Short mmCIF file of N, CA and C and ligand atoms in Angstrom, two decimals:
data_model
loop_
_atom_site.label_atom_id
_atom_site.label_comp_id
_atom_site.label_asym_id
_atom_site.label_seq_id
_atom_site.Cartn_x
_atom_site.Cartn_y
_atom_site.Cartn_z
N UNK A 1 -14.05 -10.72 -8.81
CA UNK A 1 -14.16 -10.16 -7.45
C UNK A 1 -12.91 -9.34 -7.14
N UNK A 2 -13.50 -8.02 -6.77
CA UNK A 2 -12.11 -7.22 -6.72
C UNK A 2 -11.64 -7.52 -4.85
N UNK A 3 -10.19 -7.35 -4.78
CA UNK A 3 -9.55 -8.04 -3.50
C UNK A 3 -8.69 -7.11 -2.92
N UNK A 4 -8.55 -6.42 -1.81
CA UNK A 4 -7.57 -5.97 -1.33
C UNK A 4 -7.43 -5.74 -0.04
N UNK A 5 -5.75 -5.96 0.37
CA UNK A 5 -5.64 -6.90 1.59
C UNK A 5 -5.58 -5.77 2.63
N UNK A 6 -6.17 -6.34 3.56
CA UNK A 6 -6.43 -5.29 4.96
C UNK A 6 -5.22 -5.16 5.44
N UNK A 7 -4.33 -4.15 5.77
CA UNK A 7 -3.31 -4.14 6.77
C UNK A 7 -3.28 -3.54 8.55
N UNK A 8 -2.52 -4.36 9.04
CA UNK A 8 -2.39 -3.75 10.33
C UNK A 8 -2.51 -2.38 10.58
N UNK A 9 -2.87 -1.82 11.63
CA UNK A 9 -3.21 -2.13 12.84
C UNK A 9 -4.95 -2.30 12.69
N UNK A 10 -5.88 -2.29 11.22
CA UNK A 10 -6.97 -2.63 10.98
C UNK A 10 -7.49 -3.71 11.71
N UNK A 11 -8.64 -3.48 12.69
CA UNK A 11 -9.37 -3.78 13.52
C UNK A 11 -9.70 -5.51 12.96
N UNK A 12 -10.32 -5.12 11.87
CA UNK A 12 -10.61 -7.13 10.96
C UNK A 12 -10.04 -7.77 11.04
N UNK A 13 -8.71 -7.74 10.81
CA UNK A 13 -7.65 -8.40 11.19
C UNK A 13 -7.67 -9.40 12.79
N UNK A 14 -8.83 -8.64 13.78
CA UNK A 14 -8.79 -9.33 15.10
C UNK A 14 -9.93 -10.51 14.77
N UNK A 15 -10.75 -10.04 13.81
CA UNK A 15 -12.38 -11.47 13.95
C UNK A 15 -11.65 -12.43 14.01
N UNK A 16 -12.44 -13.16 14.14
CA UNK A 16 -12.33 -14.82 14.57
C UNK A 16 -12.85 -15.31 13.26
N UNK A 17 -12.65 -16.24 12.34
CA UNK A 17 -13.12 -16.53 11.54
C UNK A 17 -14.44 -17.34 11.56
N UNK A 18 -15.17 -17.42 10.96
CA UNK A 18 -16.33 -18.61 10.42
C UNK A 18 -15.87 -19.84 9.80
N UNK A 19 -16.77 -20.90 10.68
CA UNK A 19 -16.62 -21.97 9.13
C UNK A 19 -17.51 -22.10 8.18
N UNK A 20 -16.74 -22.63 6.72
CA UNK A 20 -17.25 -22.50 5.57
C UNK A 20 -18.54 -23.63 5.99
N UNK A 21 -19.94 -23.29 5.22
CA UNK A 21 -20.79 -24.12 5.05
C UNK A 21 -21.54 -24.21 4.22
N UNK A 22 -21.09 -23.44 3.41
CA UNK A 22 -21.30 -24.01 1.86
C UNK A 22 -20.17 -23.53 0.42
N UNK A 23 -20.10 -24.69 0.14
CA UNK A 23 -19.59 -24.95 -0.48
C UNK A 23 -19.81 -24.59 -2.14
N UNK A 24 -19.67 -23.61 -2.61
CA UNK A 24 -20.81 -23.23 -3.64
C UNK A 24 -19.85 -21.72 -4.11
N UNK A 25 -20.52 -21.56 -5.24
CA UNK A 25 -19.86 -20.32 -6.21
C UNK A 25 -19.51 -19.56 -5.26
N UNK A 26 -20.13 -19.25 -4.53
CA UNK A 26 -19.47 -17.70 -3.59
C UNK A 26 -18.10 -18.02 -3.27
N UNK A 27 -17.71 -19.56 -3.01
CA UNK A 27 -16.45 -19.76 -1.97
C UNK A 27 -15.75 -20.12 -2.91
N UNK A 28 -16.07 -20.45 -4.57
CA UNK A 28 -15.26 -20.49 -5.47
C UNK A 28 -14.46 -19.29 -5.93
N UNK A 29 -15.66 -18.26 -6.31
CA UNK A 29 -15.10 -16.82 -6.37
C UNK A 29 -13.96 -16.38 -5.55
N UNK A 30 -14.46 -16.40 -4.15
CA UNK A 30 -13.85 -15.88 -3.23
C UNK A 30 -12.35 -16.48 -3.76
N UNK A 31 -12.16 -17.93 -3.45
CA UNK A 31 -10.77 -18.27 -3.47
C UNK A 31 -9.99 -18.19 -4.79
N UNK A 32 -10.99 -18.26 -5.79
CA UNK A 32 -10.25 -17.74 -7.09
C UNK A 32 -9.42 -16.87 -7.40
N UNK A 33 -10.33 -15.21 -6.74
CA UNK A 33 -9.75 -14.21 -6.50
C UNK A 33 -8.37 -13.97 -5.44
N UNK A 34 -8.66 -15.27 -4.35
CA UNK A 34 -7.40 -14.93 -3.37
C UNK A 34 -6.24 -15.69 -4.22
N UNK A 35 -6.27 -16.32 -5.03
CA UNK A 35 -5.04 -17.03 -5.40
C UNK A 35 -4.06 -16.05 -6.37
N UNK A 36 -4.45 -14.70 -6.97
CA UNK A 36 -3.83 -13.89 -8.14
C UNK A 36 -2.88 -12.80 -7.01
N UNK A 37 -4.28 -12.15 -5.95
CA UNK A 37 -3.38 -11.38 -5.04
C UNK A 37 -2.43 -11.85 -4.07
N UNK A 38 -2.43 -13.34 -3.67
CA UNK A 38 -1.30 -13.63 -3.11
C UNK A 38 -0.36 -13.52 -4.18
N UNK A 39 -0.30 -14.61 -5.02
CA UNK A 39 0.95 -13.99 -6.13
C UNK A 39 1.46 -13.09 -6.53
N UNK A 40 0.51 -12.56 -6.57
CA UNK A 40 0.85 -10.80 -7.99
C UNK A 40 1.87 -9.97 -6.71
N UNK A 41 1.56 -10.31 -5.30
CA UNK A 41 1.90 -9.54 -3.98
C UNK A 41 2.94 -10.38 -3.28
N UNK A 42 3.42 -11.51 -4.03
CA UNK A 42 4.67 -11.89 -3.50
C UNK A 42 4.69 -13.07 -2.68
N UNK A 43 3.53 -13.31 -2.09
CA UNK A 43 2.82 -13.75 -0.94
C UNK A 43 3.04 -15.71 -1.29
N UNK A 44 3.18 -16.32 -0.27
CA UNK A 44 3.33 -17.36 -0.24
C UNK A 44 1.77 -18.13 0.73
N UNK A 45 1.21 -17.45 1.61
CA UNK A 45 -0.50 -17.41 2.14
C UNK A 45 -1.20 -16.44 2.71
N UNK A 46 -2.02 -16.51 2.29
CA UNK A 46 -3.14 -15.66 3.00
C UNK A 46 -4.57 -16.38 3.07
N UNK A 47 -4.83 -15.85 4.35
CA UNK A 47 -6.11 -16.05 4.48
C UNK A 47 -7.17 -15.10 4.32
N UNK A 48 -8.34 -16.11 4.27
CA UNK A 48 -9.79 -15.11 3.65
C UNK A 48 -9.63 -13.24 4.55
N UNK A 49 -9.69 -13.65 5.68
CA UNK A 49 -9.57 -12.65 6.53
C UNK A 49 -8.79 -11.45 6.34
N UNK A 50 -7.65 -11.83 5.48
CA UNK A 50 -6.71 -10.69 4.78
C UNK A 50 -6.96 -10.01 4.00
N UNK A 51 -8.27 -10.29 3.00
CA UNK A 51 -9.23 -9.63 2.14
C UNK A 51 -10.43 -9.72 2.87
N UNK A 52 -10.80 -9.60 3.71
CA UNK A 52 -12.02 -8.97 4.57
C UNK A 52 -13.30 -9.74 4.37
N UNK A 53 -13.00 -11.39 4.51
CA UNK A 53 -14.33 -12.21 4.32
C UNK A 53 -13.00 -13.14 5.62
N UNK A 54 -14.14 -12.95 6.69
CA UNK A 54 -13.82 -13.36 7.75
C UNK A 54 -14.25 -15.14 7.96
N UNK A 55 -14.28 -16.17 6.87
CA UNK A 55 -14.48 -17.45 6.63
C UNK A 55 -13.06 -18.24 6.78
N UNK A 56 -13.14 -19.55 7.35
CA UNK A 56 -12.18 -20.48 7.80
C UNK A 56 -11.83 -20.49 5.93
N UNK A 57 -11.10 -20.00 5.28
CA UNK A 57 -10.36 -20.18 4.09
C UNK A 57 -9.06 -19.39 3.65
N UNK A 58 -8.08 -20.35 3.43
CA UNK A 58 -6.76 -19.88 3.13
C UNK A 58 -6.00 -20.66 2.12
N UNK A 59 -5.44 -19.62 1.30
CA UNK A 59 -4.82 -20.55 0.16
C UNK A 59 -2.92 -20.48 0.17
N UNK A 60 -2.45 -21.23 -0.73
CA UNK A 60 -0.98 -21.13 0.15
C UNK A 60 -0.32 -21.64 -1.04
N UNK A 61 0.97 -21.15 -1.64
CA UNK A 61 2.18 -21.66 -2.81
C UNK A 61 3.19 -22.15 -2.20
N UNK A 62 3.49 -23.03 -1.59
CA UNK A 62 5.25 -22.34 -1.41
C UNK A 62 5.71 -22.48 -2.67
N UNK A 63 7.07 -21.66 -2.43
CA UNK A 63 8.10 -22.13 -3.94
C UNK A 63 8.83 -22.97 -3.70
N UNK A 64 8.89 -23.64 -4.99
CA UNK A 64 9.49 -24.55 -4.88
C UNK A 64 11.09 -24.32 -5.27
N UNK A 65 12.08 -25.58 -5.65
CA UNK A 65 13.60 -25.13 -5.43
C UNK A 65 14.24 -23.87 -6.65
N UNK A 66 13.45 -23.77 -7.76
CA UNK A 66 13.32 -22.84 -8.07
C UNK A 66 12.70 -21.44 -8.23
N UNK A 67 12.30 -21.32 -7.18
CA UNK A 67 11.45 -20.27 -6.53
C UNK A 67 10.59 -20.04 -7.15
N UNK A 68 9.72 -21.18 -8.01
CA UNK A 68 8.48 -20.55 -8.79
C UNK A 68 7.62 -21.14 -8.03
N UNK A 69 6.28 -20.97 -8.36
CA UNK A 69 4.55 -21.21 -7.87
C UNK A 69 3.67 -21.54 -8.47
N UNK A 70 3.67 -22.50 -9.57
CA UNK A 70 3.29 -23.23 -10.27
C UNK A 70 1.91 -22.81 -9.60
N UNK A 71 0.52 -22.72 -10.65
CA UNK A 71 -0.82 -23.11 -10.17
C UNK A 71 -1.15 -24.57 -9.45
N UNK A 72 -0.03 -25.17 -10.48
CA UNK A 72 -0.61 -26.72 -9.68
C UNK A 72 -0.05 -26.75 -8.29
N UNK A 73 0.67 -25.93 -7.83
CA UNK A 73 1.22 -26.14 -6.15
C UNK A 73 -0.29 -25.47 -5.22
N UNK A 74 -0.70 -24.74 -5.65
CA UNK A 74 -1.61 -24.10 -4.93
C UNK A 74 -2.62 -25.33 -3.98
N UNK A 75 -2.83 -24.65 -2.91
CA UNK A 75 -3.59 -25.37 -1.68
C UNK A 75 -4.63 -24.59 -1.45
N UNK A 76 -5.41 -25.55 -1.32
CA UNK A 76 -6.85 -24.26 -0.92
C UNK A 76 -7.57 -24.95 0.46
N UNK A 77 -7.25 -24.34 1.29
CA UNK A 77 -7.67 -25.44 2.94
C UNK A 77 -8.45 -24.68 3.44
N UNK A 78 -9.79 -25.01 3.29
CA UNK A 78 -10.95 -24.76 4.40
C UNK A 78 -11.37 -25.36 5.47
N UNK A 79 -11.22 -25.18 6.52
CA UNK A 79 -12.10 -25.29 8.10
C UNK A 79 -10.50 -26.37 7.94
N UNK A 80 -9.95 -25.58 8.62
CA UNK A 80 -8.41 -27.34 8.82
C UNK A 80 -8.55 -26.75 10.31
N UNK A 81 -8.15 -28.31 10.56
CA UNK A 81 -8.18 -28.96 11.91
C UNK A 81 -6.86 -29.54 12.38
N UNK A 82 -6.04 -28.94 13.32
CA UNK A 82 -4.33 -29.58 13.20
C UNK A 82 -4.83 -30.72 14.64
N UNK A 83 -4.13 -31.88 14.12
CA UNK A 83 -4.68 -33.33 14.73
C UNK A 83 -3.63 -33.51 15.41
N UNK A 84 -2.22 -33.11 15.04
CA UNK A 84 -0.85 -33.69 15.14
C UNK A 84 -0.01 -32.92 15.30
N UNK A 85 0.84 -32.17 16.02
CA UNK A 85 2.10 -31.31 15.95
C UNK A 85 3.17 -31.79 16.71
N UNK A 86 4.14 -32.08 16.21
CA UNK A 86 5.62 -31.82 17.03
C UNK A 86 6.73 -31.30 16.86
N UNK A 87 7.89 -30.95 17.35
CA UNK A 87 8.80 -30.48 17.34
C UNK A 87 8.97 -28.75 17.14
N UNK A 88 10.32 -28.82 17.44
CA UNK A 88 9.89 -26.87 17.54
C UNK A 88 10.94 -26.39 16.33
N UNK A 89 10.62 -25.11 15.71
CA UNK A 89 11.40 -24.40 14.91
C UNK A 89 11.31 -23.01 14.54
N UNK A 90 12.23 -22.35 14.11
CA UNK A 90 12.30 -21.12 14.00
C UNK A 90 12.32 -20.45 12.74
N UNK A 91 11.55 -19.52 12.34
CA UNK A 91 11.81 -19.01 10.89
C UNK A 91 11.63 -17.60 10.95
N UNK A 92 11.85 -17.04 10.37
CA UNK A 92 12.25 -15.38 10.13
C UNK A 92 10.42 -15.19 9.33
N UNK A 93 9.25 -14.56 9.53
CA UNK A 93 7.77 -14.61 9.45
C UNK A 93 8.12 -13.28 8.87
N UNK A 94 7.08 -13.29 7.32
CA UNK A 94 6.23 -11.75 7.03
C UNK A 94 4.88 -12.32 6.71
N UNK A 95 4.20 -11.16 6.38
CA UNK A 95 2.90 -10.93 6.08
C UNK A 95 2.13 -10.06 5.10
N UNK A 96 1.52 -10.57 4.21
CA UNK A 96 1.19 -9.49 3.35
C UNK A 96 0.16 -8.05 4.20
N UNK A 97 -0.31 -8.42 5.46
CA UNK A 97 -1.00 -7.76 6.14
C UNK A 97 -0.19 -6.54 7.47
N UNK A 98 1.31 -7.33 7.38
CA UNK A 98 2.22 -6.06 7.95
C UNK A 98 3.61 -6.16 6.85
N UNK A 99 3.36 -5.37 6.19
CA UNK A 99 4.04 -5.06 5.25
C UNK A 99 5.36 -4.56 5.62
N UNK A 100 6.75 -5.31 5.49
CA UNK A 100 8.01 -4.64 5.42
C UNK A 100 8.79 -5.39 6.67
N UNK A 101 7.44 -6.13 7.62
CA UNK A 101 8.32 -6.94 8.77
C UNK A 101 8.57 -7.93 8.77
N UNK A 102 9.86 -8.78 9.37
CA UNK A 102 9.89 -9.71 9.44
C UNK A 102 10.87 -10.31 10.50
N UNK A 103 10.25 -11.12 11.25
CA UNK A 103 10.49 -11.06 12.57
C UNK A 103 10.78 -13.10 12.82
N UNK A 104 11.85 -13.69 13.68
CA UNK A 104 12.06 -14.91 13.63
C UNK A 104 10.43 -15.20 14.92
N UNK A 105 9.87 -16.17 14.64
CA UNK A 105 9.02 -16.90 15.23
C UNK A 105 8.63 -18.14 15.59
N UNK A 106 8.79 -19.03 16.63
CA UNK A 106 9.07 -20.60 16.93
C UNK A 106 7.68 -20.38 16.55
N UNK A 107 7.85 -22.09 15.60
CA UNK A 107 6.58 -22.65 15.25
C UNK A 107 6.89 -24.43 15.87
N UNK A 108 5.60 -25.24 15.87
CA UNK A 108 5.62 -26.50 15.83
C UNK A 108 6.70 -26.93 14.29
N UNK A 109 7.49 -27.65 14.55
CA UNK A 109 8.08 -28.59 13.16
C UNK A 109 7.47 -29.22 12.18
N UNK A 110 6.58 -30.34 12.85
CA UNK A 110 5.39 -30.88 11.93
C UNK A 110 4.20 -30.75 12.07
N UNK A 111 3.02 -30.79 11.37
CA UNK A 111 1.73 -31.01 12.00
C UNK A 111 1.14 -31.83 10.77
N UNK A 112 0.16 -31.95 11.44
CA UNK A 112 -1.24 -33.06 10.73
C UNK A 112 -2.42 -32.26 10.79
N UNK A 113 -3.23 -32.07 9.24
CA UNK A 113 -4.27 -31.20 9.49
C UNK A 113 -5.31 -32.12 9.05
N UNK A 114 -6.17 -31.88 9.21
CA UNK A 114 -7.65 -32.48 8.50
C UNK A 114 -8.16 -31.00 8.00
N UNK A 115 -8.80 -31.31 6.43
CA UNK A 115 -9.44 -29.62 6.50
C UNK A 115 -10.60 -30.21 5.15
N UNK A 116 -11.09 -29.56 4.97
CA UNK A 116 -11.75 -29.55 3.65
C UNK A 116 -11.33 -28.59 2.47
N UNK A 117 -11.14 -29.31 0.83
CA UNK A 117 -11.19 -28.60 -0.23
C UNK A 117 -12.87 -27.67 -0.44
N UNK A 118 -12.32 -26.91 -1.64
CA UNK A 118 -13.38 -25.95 -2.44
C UNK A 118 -14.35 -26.86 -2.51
N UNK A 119 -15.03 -28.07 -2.36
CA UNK A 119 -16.28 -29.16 -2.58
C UNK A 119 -16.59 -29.72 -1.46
N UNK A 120 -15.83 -29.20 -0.66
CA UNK A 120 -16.04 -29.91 0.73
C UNK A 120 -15.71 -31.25 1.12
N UNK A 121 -14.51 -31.76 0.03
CA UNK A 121 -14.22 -33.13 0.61
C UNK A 121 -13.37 -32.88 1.83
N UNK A 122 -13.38 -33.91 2.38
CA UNK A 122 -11.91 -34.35 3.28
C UNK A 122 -10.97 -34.55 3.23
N UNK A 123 -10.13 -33.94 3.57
CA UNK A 123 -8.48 -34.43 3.23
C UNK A 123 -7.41 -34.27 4.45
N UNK A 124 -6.77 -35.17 4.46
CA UNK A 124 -5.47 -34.87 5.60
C UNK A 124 -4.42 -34.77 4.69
N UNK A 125 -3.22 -33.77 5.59
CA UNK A 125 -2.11 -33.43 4.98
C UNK A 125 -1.10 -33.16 6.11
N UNK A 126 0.12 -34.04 5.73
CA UNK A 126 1.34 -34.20 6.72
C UNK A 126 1.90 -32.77 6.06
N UNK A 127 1.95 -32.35 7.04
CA UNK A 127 3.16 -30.94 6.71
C UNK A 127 4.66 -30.63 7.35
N UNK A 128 5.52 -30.47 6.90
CA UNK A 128 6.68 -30.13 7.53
C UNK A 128 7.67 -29.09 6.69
N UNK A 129 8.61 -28.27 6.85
CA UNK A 129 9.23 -27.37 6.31
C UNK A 129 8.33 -26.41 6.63
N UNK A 130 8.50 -25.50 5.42
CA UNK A 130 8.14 -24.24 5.16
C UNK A 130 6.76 -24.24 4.95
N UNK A 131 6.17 -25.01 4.38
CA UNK A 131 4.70 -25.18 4.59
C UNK A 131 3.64 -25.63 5.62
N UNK A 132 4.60 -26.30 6.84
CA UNK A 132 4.34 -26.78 8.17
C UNK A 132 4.49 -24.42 8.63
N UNK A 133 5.38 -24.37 8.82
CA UNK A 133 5.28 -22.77 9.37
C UNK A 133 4.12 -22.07 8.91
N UNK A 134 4.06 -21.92 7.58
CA UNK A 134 3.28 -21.20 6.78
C UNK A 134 1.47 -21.58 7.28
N UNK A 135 1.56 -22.91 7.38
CA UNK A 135 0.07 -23.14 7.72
C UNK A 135 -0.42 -22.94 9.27
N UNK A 136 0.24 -23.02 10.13
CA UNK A 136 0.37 -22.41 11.05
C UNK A 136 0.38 -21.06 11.45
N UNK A 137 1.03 -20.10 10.97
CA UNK A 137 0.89 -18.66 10.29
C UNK A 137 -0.51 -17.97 10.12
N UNK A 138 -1.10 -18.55 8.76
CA UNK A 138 -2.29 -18.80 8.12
C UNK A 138 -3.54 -19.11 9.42
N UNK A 139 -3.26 -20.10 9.81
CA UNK A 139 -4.51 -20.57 10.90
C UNK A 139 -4.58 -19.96 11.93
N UNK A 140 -3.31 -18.84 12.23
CA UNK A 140 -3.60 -18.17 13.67
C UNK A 140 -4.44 -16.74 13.10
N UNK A 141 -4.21 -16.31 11.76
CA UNK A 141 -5.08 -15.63 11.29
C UNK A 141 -6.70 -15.94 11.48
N UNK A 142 -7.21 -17.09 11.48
CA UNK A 142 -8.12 -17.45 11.53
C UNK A 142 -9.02 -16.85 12.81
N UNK A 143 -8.11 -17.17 13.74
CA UNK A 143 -7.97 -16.62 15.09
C UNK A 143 -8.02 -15.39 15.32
N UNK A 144 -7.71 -14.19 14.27
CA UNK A 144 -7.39 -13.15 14.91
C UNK A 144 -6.12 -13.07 15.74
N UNK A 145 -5.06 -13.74 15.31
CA UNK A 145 -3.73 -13.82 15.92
C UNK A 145 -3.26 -13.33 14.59
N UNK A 146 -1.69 -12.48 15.24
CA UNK A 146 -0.88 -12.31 14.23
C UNK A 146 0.43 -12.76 14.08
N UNK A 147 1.27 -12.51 13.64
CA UNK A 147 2.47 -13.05 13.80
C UNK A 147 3.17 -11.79 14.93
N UNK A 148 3.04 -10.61 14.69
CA UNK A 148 3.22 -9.81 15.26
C UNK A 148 3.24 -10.30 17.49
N UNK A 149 1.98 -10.99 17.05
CA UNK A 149 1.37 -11.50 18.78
C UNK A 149 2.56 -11.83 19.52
N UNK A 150 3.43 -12.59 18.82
CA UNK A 150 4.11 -13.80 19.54
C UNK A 150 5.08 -12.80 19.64
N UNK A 151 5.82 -11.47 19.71
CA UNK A 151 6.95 -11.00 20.11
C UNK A 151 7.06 -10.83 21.06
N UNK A 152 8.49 -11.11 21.63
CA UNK A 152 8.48 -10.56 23.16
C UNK A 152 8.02 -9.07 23.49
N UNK A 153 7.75 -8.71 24.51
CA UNK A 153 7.65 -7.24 24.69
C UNK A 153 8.39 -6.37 24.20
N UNK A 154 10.06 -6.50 24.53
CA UNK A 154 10.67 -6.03 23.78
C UNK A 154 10.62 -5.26 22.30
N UNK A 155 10.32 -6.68 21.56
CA UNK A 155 10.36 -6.93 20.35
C UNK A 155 9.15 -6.34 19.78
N UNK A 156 8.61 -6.20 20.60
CA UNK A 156 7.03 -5.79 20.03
C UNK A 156 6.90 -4.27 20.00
N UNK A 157 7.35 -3.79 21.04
CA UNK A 157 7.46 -2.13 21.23
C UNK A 157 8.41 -1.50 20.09
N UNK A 158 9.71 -2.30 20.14
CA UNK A 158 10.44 -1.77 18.97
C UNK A 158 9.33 -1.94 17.75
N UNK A 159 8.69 -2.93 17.33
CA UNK A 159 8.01 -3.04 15.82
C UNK A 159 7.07 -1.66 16.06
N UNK A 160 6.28 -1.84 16.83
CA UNK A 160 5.34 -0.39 17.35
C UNK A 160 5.33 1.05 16.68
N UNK A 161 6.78 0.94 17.18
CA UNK A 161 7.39 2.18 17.18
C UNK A 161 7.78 2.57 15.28
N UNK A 162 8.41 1.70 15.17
CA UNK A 162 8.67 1.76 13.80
C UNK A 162 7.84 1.66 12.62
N UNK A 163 6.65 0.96 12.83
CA UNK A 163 5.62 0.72 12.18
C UNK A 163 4.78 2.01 12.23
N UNK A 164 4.93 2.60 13.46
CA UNK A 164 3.86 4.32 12.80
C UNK A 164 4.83 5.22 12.58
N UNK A 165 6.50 4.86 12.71
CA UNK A 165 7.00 6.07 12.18
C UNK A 165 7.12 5.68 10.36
N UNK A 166 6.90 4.22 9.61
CA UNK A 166 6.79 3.67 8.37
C UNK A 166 5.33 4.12 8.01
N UNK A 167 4.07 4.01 8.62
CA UNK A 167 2.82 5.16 8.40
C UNK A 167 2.87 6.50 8.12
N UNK A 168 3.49 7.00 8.95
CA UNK A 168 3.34 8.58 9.21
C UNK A 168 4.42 8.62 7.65
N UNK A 169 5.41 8.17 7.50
CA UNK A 169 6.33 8.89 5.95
C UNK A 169 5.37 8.59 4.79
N UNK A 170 4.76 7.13 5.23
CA UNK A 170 3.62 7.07 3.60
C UNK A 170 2.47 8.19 3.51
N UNK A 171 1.62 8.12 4.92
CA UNK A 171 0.79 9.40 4.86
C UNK A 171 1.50 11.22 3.80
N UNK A 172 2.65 11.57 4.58
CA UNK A 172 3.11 12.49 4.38
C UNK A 172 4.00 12.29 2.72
N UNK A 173 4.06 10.93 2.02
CA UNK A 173 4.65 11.46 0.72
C UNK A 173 3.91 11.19 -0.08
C1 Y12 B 201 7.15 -17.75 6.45
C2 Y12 B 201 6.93 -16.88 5.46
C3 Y12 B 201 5.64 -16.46 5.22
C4 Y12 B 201 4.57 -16.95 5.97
C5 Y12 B 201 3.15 -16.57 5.77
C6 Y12 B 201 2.77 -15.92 4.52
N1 Y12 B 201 3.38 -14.64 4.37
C7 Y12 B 201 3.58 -14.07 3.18
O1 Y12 B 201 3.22 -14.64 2.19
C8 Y12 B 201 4.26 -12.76 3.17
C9 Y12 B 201 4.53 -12.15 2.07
C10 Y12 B 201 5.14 -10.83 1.94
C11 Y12 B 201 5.31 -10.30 0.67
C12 Y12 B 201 5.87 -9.06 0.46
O2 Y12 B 201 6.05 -8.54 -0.81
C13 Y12 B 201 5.17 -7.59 -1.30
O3 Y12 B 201 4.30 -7.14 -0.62
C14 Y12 B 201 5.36 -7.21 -2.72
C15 Y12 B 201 6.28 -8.33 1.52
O4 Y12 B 201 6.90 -7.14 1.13
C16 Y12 B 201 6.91 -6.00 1.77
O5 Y12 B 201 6.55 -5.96 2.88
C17 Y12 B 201 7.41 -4.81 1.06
C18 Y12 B 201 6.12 -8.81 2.80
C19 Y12 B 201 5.54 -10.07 3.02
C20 Y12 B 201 4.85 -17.79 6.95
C21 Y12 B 201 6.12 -18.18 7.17
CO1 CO B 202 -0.10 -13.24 7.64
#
């Protein structure tokens, strides 16, 4: 399945996602394929929605202390459900879907998800660090939220601005 990721200010980017309800080759494919272009692209998650299948599915690496991404780290969380969040924190956010920004963004500290794997089992997962941010990140995609959303006004007009004068030089070279 060929994959390539929608970028801002692209309209798809706003759907709301679906939940998965079946569980079956299509959603194998699908996530098969999302697990090479997050890597090959640097990417630590993306969701379905970032390759233009608007379904509750997102897959996710972090690196670990040697900054690699082992296949076996890979997460594949469909339809998650956050049960649990506390505490607040801040991390510096990109996106394979706005390419080149990266902007600090308070997230919850911990959370608790319920979600289903590729078979549709059940699973809960305590998250905290970088993978507590990251899944959070990921699920507002789901939403049609971006990371972009949460800037102050300020902050947002400056990205604006800079982001179609970073368009307009790629158009023109
Ligand atoms: C913290 C950090 C990341 C997240 C959510 C997931 N975001 C990403 O995985 C972003 C990856 C990214 C990769 C880039 O590298 C390439 O495209 C090759 C990148 O580079 C450029 O823009 C040039 C930007 C973002 C949540 C919390
Ligand atoms: Co993103």
């Amino acid at each position: 399945m060929k994959l390539t990721i929608v970028e801002y200010p692209d309209k798809r980017l706003r759907l709301k996602s679906k939940n998965v309800t079946n569980f079956d080759a299509k959603l194998h494919k699908l996530l098969d394929a999302m697990n090479p272009i997050m890597i090959n692209t640097n990417g630590i998650g993306l969701a379905a929605i970032q390759v233009n299948h608007a379904v509750k599915a997102l897959v996710l690496n972090i690196p670990d202390e040697e900054g690699e991404q082992p296949p076996e780290n890979l997460l594949e969380i469909i339809n998650p459900i956050v049960t649990k969040r506390a505490g607040e924190t801040v991390y510096q956010e990109g996106c394979l879907s706005v390419p080149k920004f990266y902007e600090d963004i308070k997230r919850f500290e911990t959370l608790t998800l319920n979600y289903q794997d590729r078979n549709g089992n059940t699973k809960t997962l305590e998250a905290d660090g970088l993978l507590s941010i990251a899944i959070q990140h990921e699920m507002d995609h789901l939403e049609g939220i971006l990371f972009i959303d949460k800037l102050s006004y300020g902050r947002r007009k400056k990205f604006e601005k800079e982001y179609k004068r970073m368009l307009k030089e790629k158009k023109s070279s």
